[in-house]
Short mmCIF file of C-alpha atoms in Angstrom, two decimals:
data_model
loop_
_atom_site.label_atom_id
_atom_site.label_comp_id
_atom_site.label_asym_id
_atom_site.label_seq_id
_atom_site.Cartn_x
_atom_site.Cartn_y
_atom_site.Cartn_z
CA MET B 3 4.75 -11.61 -11.97
CA ARG B 4 3.71 -8.79 -14.29
CA THR B 5 5.31 -5.37 -13.99
CA THR B 6 4.00 -1.99 -15.13
CA GLY B 7 5.67 1.37 -15.68
CA LEU B 8 4.64 3.90 -13.07
CA GLY B 9 2.84 6.90 -14.50
CA GLY B 10 5.06 8.95 -16.75
CA SER B 11 8.25 7.58 -15.20
CA ALA B 12 10.57 4.73 -16.11
CA VAL B 13 10.09 3.13 -12.69
CA PRO B 14 8.54 -0.37 -12.86
CA VAL B 15 6.26 -1.86 -10.22
CA SER B 16 5.21 -5.48 -9.83
CA GLU B 17 1.47 -6.15 -9.78
CA LEU B 18 1.82 -7.18 -6.14
CA ALA B 19 3.93 -5.00 -3.84
CA LEU B 20 5.02 -5.81 -0.30
CA GLY B 21 4.02 -3.22 2.29
CA CYS B 22 6.53 -3.34 5.12
CA ALA B 23 4.74 -1.76 8.08
CA ALA B 24 4.58 -5.18 9.74
CA LEU B 25 8.37 -5.40 9.55
CA GLY B 26 8.35 -2.43 11.92
CA ASN B 27 6.44 -4.45 14.54
CA LEU B 28 2.99 -3.18 13.63
CA TYR B 29 0.82 -4.11 16.66
CA HIS B 30 2.99 -7.14 17.49
CA PRO B 31 6.73 -7.89 17.51
CA VAL B 32 8.33 -9.64 14.55
CA THR B 33 11.81 -11.12 14.84
CA ASP B 34 14.64 -10.06 12.56
CA GLU B 35 14.68 -13.58 11.15
CA ALA B 36 10.96 -13.57 10.38
CA ALA B 37 11.22 -10.15 8.74
CA HIS B 38 14.07 -11.31 6.50
CA ALA B 39 12.23 -14.53 5.63
CA THR B 40 9.11 -12.54 4.72
CA VAL B 41 11.03 -10.41 2.23
CA ASP B 42 12.73 -13.53 0.84
CA ALA B 43 9.35 -15.22 0.35
CA ALA B 44 8.03 -12.18 -1.50
CA TRP B 45 11.10 -12.17 -3.72
CA ASP B 46 10.75 -15.89 -4.46
CA ALA B 47 7.12 -15.26 -5.46
CA GLY B 48 8.15 -12.62 -7.99
CA VAL B 49 7.41 -9.49 -5.94
CA ARG B 50 9.83 -6.75 -6.94
CA THR B 51 8.26 -3.68 -5.32
CA PHE B 52 8.72 -2.90 -1.63
CA ASP B 53 7.21 0.00 0.32
CA THR B 54 8.34 1.34 3.69
CA ALA B 55 8.44 4.57 5.69
CA PRO B 56 10.24 6.15 8.67
CA HIS B 57 6.90 6.06 10.51
CA TYR B 58 6.86 2.24 10.53
CA GLY B 59 8.41 1.19 13.80
CA LEU B 60 10.42 4.41 14.17
CA GLY B 61 12.70 3.36 11.34
CA LEU B 62 12.82 -0.36 12.16
CA SER B 63 10.96 -1.28 8.97
CA GLU B 64 13.51 0.58 6.84
CA GLN B 65 16.41 -1.05 8.67
CA ARG B 66 15.02 -4.55 8.25
CA LEU B 67 13.98 -4.07 4.63
CA GLY B 68 17.37 -2.66 3.68
CA ALA B 69 19.14 -5.57 5.35
CA ALA B 70 16.92 -8.12 3.58
CA LEU B 71 17.50 -6.53 0.16
CA ARG B 72 21.16 -5.65 0.54
CA ASP B 73 22.50 -8.68 -1.34
CA ARG B 74 19.90 -8.43 -4.13
CA PRO B 75 20.84 -6.77 -7.44
CA ARG B 76 19.92 -3.10 -6.93
CA ASP B 77 18.46 -2.70 -10.41
CA ALA B 78 16.24 -5.76 -9.94
CA TYR B 79 13.71 -4.18 -7.55
CA THR B 80 11.80 -0.97 -6.85
CA LEU B 81 11.85 0.55 -3.38
CA SER B 82 9.64 3.34 -2.09
CA THR B 83 9.77 5.27 1.14
CA LYS B 84 8.06 8.37 2.44
CA VAL B 85 8.72 11.89 3.69
CA GLY B 86 6.85 14.19 6.06
CA ARG B 87 7.77 12.76 9.46
CA LEU B 88 11.26 13.30 10.86
CA LEU B 89 12.49 11.04 13.65
CA VAL B 90 14.18 12.90 16.49
CA PRO B 91 15.52 11.41 19.75
CA SER B 92 12.96 11.27 22.55
CA PRO B 93 13.66 13.24 25.74
CA PRO B 94 14.44 11.19 28.85
CA GLY B 95 11.46 9.98 30.83
CA GLY B 96 9.11 9.71 27.87
CA PRO B 97 6.82 6.75 27.11
CA GLY B 98 8.55 3.40 27.12
CA ASP B 99 7.06 2.10 23.89
CA ASP B 100 5.44 3.29 20.67
CA LEU B 101 2.21 1.32 20.95
CA ALA B 102 0.20 4.54 21.02
CA HIS B 103 1.18 4.84 17.35
CA GLY B 104 0.60 1.15 16.71
CA PHE B 105 4.17 -0.18 16.82
CA ALA B 106 5.64 -2.56 19.40
CA VAL B 107 9.04 -0.88 19.58
CA PRO B 108 10.85 1.18 22.24
CA ALA B 109 10.01 4.87 21.98
CA THR B 110 13.60 5.91 21.37
CA HIS B 111 12.46 8.61 18.93
CA ARG B 112 9.44 10.78 18.34
CA ARG B 113 7.90 11.86 15.05
CA VAL B 114 7.96 15.52 14.03
CA TRP B 115 5.85 16.64 11.08
CA ASP B 116 7.97 18.48 8.51
CA PHE B 117 6.93 19.10 4.92
CA SER B 118 9.53 21.80 4.29
CA ALA B 119 12.06 21.41 1.48
CA ASP B 120 14.80 20.92 4.06
CA GLY B 121 12.65 18.36 5.85
CA VAL B 122 12.31 16.35 2.64
CA LEU B 123 16.08 16.26 2.14
CA ARG B 124 16.79 15.38 5.76
CA SER B 125 14.15 12.66 5.74
CA LEU B 126 15.50 10.97 2.61
CA GLU B 127 19.08 11.22 3.86
CA ALA B 128 18.11 9.54 7.14
CA SER B 129 16.10 6.87 5.29
CA LEU B 130 19.08 5.97 3.11
CA LYS B 131 21.22 5.53 6.21
CA ARG B 132 18.67 3.22 7.80
CA LEU B 133 18.19 1.29 4.58
CA GLY B 134 21.91 1.04 3.96
CA LEU B 135 21.26 1.62 0.27
CA ASP B 136 22.41 4.24 -2.20
CA ARG B 137 18.99 5.33 -3.45
CA VAL B 138 15.25 4.90 -3.29
CA ASP B 139 13.21 4.68 -6.47
CA ILE B 140 9.97 6.32 -5.28
CA ALA B 141 9.53 9.09 -2.71
CA LEU B 142 6.02 9.73 -1.40
CA LEU B 143 4.57 12.54 0.68
CA HIS B 144 3.15 10.68 3.68
CA ASP B 145 -0.25 11.68 5.08
CA PRO B 146 -0.08 15.48 4.64
CA ASP B 147 -3.75 15.79 5.71
CA ASP B 148 -3.15 18.74 8.03
CA HIS B 149 -0.17 20.11 6.11
CA ALA B 150 -1.56 20.35 2.59
CA GLU B 151 -0.38 23.87 1.76
CA GLN B 152 3.18 23.35 2.98
CA ALA B 153 3.33 20.01 1.18
CA LEU B 154 2.24 21.70 -2.06
CA ARG B 155 4.43 24.79 -1.73
CA GLU B 156 7.60 23.32 -0.23
CA ALA B 157 7.77 19.52 -0.10
CA TYR B 158 6.49 18.85 -3.60
CA PRO B 159 8.93 21.23 -5.37
CA ALA B 160 11.78 19.60 -3.45
CA LEU B 161 10.70 16.15 -4.65
CA GLU B 162 10.27 17.44 -8.19
CA ARG B 163 13.83 18.78 -8.11
CA LEU B 164 15.17 15.45 -6.83
CA ARG B 165 13.36 13.65 -9.65
CA ARG B 166 14.71 16.10 -12.22
CA GLU B 167 18.24 15.53 -10.91
CA GLY B 168 17.79 11.76 -11.07
CA VAL B 169 18.08 11.24 -7.30
CA VAL B 170 14.67 9.49 -7.30
CA GLY B 171 12.85 7.99 -10.24
CA ALA B 172 9.25 8.79 -9.32
CA ILE B 173 7.39 10.95 -6.81
CA GLY B 174 3.92 10.99 -5.38
CA ILE B 175 1.67 11.04 -2.35
CA GLY B 176 0.43 8.31 -0.01
CA MET B 177 -2.80 8.73 1.97
CA ASN B 178 -5.94 6.97 3.15
CA ARG B 179 -8.13 9.78 1.82
CA SER B 180 -8.78 10.59 -1.81
CA ALA B 181 -9.61 14.30 -2.09
CA LEU B 182 -6.14 15.74 -1.44
CA PRO B 183 -4.33 13.27 -3.73
CA ALA B 184 -6.81 14.21 -6.47
CA ARG B 185 -5.82 17.84 -5.92
CA PHE B 186 -2.15 16.90 -6.26
CA LEU B 187 -2.94 15.17 -9.55
CA ARG B 188 -4.57 18.34 -10.83
CA GLU B 189 -2.03 20.86 -9.54
CA THR B 190 1.32 19.03 -9.71
CA ASP B 191 3.23 16.58 -11.87
CA ILE B 192 3.36 13.60 -9.52
CA ASP B 193 3.76 10.14 -11.01
CA VAL B 194 1.80 8.07 -8.52
CA VAL B 195 -0.75 8.04 -5.71
CA LEU B 196 -0.65 5.36 -3.04
CA LEU B 197 -4.29 5.18 -1.92
CA ALA B 198 -5.01 3.06 1.15
CA GLY B 199 -8.45 1.70 1.95
CA ARG B 200 -10.50 3.95 -0.33
CA TYR B 201 -10.77 1.74 -3.40
CA THR B 202 -11.72 -1.70 -2.20
CA LEU B 203 -14.46 -4.24 -2.65
CA LEU B 204 -16.09 -2.68 0.40
CA GLU B 205 -15.97 0.98 -0.63
CA GLN B 206 -15.02 2.87 -3.77
CA ASP B 207 -14.56 6.49 -2.70
CA GLY B 208 -11.49 6.73 -4.95
CA LEU B 209 -13.66 6.17 -8.02
CA THR B 210 -15.45 9.50 -7.56
CA GLU B 211 -12.56 11.76 -8.48
CA LEU B 212 -9.08 10.39 -7.91
CA LEU B 213 -8.98 7.37 -10.22
CA PRO B 214 -10.60 9.13 -13.20
CA GLU B 215 -8.18 12.04 -12.71
CA ALA B 216 -5.20 9.68 -12.69
CA ALA B 217 -6.40 7.84 -15.78
CA ALA B 218 -7.03 11.07 -17.69
CA ARG B 219 -3.52 12.32 -16.90
CA GLY B 220 -1.72 9.04 -17.54
CA ARG B 221 -0.68 8.71 -13.91
CA SER B 222 -0.67 5.57 -11.79
CA VAL B 223 -2.38 4.54 -8.58
CA VAL B 224 -1.11 1.89 -6.19
CA ILE B 225 -3.89 0.51 -4.03
CA GLY B 226 -3.20 -0.36 -0.41
CA GLY B 227 -5.52 -1.51 2.35
CA VAL B 228 -7.52 -3.82 0.07
CA PHE B 229 -8.73 -5.75 3.12
CA ASN B 230 -9.88 -2.58 4.93
CA SER B 231 -7.70 -3.22 8.00
CA GLY B 232 -8.58 -6.92 8.05
CA LEU B 233 -12.36 -6.82 7.76
CA LEU B 234 -12.33 -8.40 4.29
CA THR B 235 -10.15 -11.30 5.37
CA ALA B 236 -12.65 -12.60 7.93
CA PRO B 237 -15.79 -10.51 8.54
CA ARG B 238 -17.11 -11.16 12.04
CA PRO B 239 -18.05 -9.15 15.14
CA GLY B 240 -14.97 -7.38 16.46
CA ALA B 241 -13.16 -7.40 13.11
CA THR B 242 -11.28 -4.18 12.43
CA TYR B 243 -12.12 -1.54 9.85
CA ASP B 244 -9.88 1.52 9.56
CA TYR B 245 -7.93 0.22 12.59
CA ALA B 246 -11.00 0.14 14.87
CA PRO B 247 -13.88 -2.31 15.45
CA ALA B 248 -16.12 -2.26 12.38
CA PRO B 249 -19.45 -0.42 12.84
CA GLN B 250 -22.41 -2.75 12.42
CA PRO B 251 -23.55 -1.38 9.01
CA VAL B 252 -20.01 -1.82 7.63
CA LEU B 253 -19.79 -5.34 9.07
CA ASP B 254 -23.19 -6.19 7.58
CA ARG B 255 -22.00 -5.08 4.14
CA ALA B 256 -18.82 -7.14 4.46
CA LEU B 257 -20.87 -10.20 5.43
CA ARG B 258 -23.04 -9.72 2.33
CA LEU B 259 -19.87 -9.58 0.22
CA LEU B 260 -18.69 -12.78 1.88
CA ALA B 261 -21.97 -14.55 1.13
CA VAL B 262 -21.70 -13.71 -2.57
CA THR B 263 -18.08 -14.80 -2.93
CA GLU B 264 -18.77 -18.05 -1.07
CA ARG B 265 -21.61 -18.86 -3.46
CA HIS B 266 -19.03 -18.77 -6.24
CA GLY B 267 -16.44 -20.83 -4.37
CA VAL B 268 -14.05 -17.85 -4.11
CA PRO B 269 -12.44 -16.66 -0.86
CA LEU B 270 -13.43 -13.09 -0.08
CA ARG B 271 -9.79 -12.06 0.22
CA ALA B 272 -9.12 -13.35 -3.31
CA ALA B 273 -11.89 -11.18 -4.76
CA ALA B 274 -10.69 -8.23 -2.67
CA LEU B 275 -7.14 -8.59 -4.00
CA ARG B 276 -8.20 -8.82 -7.63
CA PHE B 277 -10.92 -6.15 -7.61
CA PRO B 278 -8.76 -2.98 -7.93
CA PHE B 279 -7.15 -4.21 -11.14
CA GLY B 280 -10.39 -3.54 -12.97
CA HIS B 281 -9.50 0.15 -13.14
CA PRO B 282 -6.97 1.12 -15.84
CA ALA B 283 -5.13 3.59 -13.56
CA VAL B 284 -4.25 0.88 -11.02
CA ALA B 285 -0.68 -0.32 -11.51
CA SER B 286 -0.19 -2.43 -8.38
CA VAL B 287 -1.82 -3.67 -5.19
CA LEU B 288 0.20 -3.33 -2.00
CA THR B 289 -0.38 -5.75 0.87
CA GLY B 290 1.41 -6.22 4.16
CA ALA B 291 2.77 -9.47 5.61
CA ARG B 292 4.65 -10.51 8.72
CA SER B 293 5.56 -14.07 7.72
CA PRO B 294 6.43 -16.14 4.64
CA GLU B 295 3.14 -18.00 5.05
CA GLU B 296 1.16 -14.76 4.73
CA VAL B 297 3.11 -13.84 1.59
CA ARG B 298 2.47 -17.21 -0.02
CA ASP B 299 -1.23 -17.08 0.81
CA THR B 300 -1.55 -13.61 -0.70
CA VAL B 301 0.13 -14.70 -3.92
CA GLU B 302 -2.09 -17.79 -4.11
CA GLN B 303 -5.23 -15.72 -3.64
CA LEU B 304 -4.15 -13.19 -6.26
CA ARG B 305 -3.78 -15.98 -8.81
CA ARG B 306 -7.20 -17.52 -8.20
CA PRO B 307 -9.59 -17.26 -11.15
CA ILE B 308 -12.57 -15.00 -10.42
CA PRO B 309 -15.65 -15.80 -12.53
CA ASP B 310 -17.46 -12.94 -14.23
CA ALA B 311 -20.63 -14.19 -12.59
CA LEU B 312 -19.30 -13.15 -9.18
CA TRP B 313 -18.97 -9.51 -10.25
CA ASP B 314 -22.40 -9.71 -11.91
CA GLU B 315 -24.00 -10.90 -8.68
CA LEU B 316 -22.29 -8.18 -6.65
CA ARG B 317 -23.86 -5.64 -9.00
CA ALA B 318 -27.23 -7.34 -8.84
CA GLU B 319 -27.09 -7.30 -5.03
CA GLY B 320 -26.31 -3.57 -5.01
CA LEU B 321 -22.83 -4.18 -3.57
CA LEU B 322 -21.14 -2.68 -6.63
CA ASP B 323 -22.50 0.18 -8.73
CA PRO B 324 -23.29 -0.84 -12.30
CA GLY B 325 -20.55 1.40 -13.70
CA THR B 326 -17.77 0.14 -11.42
CA PRO B 327 -15.02 -1.42 -13.56
CA VAL B 328 -14.18 -5.02 -12.71
CA PRO B 329 -11.19 -7.15 -13.72
CA VAL B 330 -11.17 -9.36 -16.76
CA PRO B 331 -10.43 -13.02 -16.04
CA VAL B 332 -6.71 -13.72 -15.67
CA PRO B 333 -5.51 -16.38 -18.13
CA VAL B 334 -3.96 -19.44 -16.50
CA PRO B 335 -0.34 -19.82 -17.71
CA VAL B 336 0.39 -22.79 -19.96
CA GLY B 337 1.18 -25.86 -17.89
CA GLU B 338 -0.66 -24.66 -14.79
CA SER B 339 -4.10 -25.60 -13.53
CA PRO B 340 -6.57 -23.19 -12.03
CA SER B 341 -6.60 -23.11 -8.25
CA PRO B 342 -9.30 -25.42 -6.88
CA LYS B 343 -12.40 -23.80 -5.54
CA GLU B 344 -12.92 -23.78 -1.83
CA PRO B 345 -16.11 -25.46 -0.63
CA SER B 346 -18.93 -23.02 -0.07
#
């Protein structure tokens, strides 16, 4: 699997990264064994970039990811985690579980927003303990939507200092909105933006400002949420978009995308996975998985050839703007055959 240097740093990322929210029991429980097997399957497929956060399962994702990677050569993979939410013990008598935040785990802790310099240091120290590792490679400011000024004035300088001292290799911001990360690109020296759900086959908000800014400054973007919370895996009534039932106009657009990809014998999820790589600032696509089977399917879809005619028809149908960059066909390695087309 191809790797790319991240922005101005020496940190490499594989073209496909494993997002580990599901390892923290996102929506539904996952066993320790299944979590470990999921990471192993990603490794066997060539994935060498893994993303987690304290937020995911109140630290459970970090614990499971660290355990699954502990016997791997530390210089052979890239690990990112996030800062901005501290985990503090919950008072007695609180809620029994964390499902209000989307995770099927006991509510042993609560999240406290903290984008101070001290909060950054405390967060990373606690993450390393949960991971059981000696370092993380990438540290990201996590969802500072309502804390932008403190994140700029206090958290970012702390991350910059850690990068300068060699404690982390790259720094950045992770959000599901594009305006504030674009501001960080203009006003700071971050290496990377993790943008979730805003540069997908369904919507390209990130193309307005963020992606051109990153490209002009030689910085990288990692794209998450390429399936828009599941809508682009199987568009149908009740499918989720931004973690809620998709509004009818959004569902209608997804169904039009599906019709085009089916006419070309390409699964919609394969086109959704490949689409972001058309932009030169995109270094990697991050997808979640909760089982080895999901990992293997994702890798298979990523490797499927996408004909130029599919992108041409999406433009002709008004589903992509004429100026939207699209990927070039991926050469099939010597000795391999293209994946067979699915029946339309």
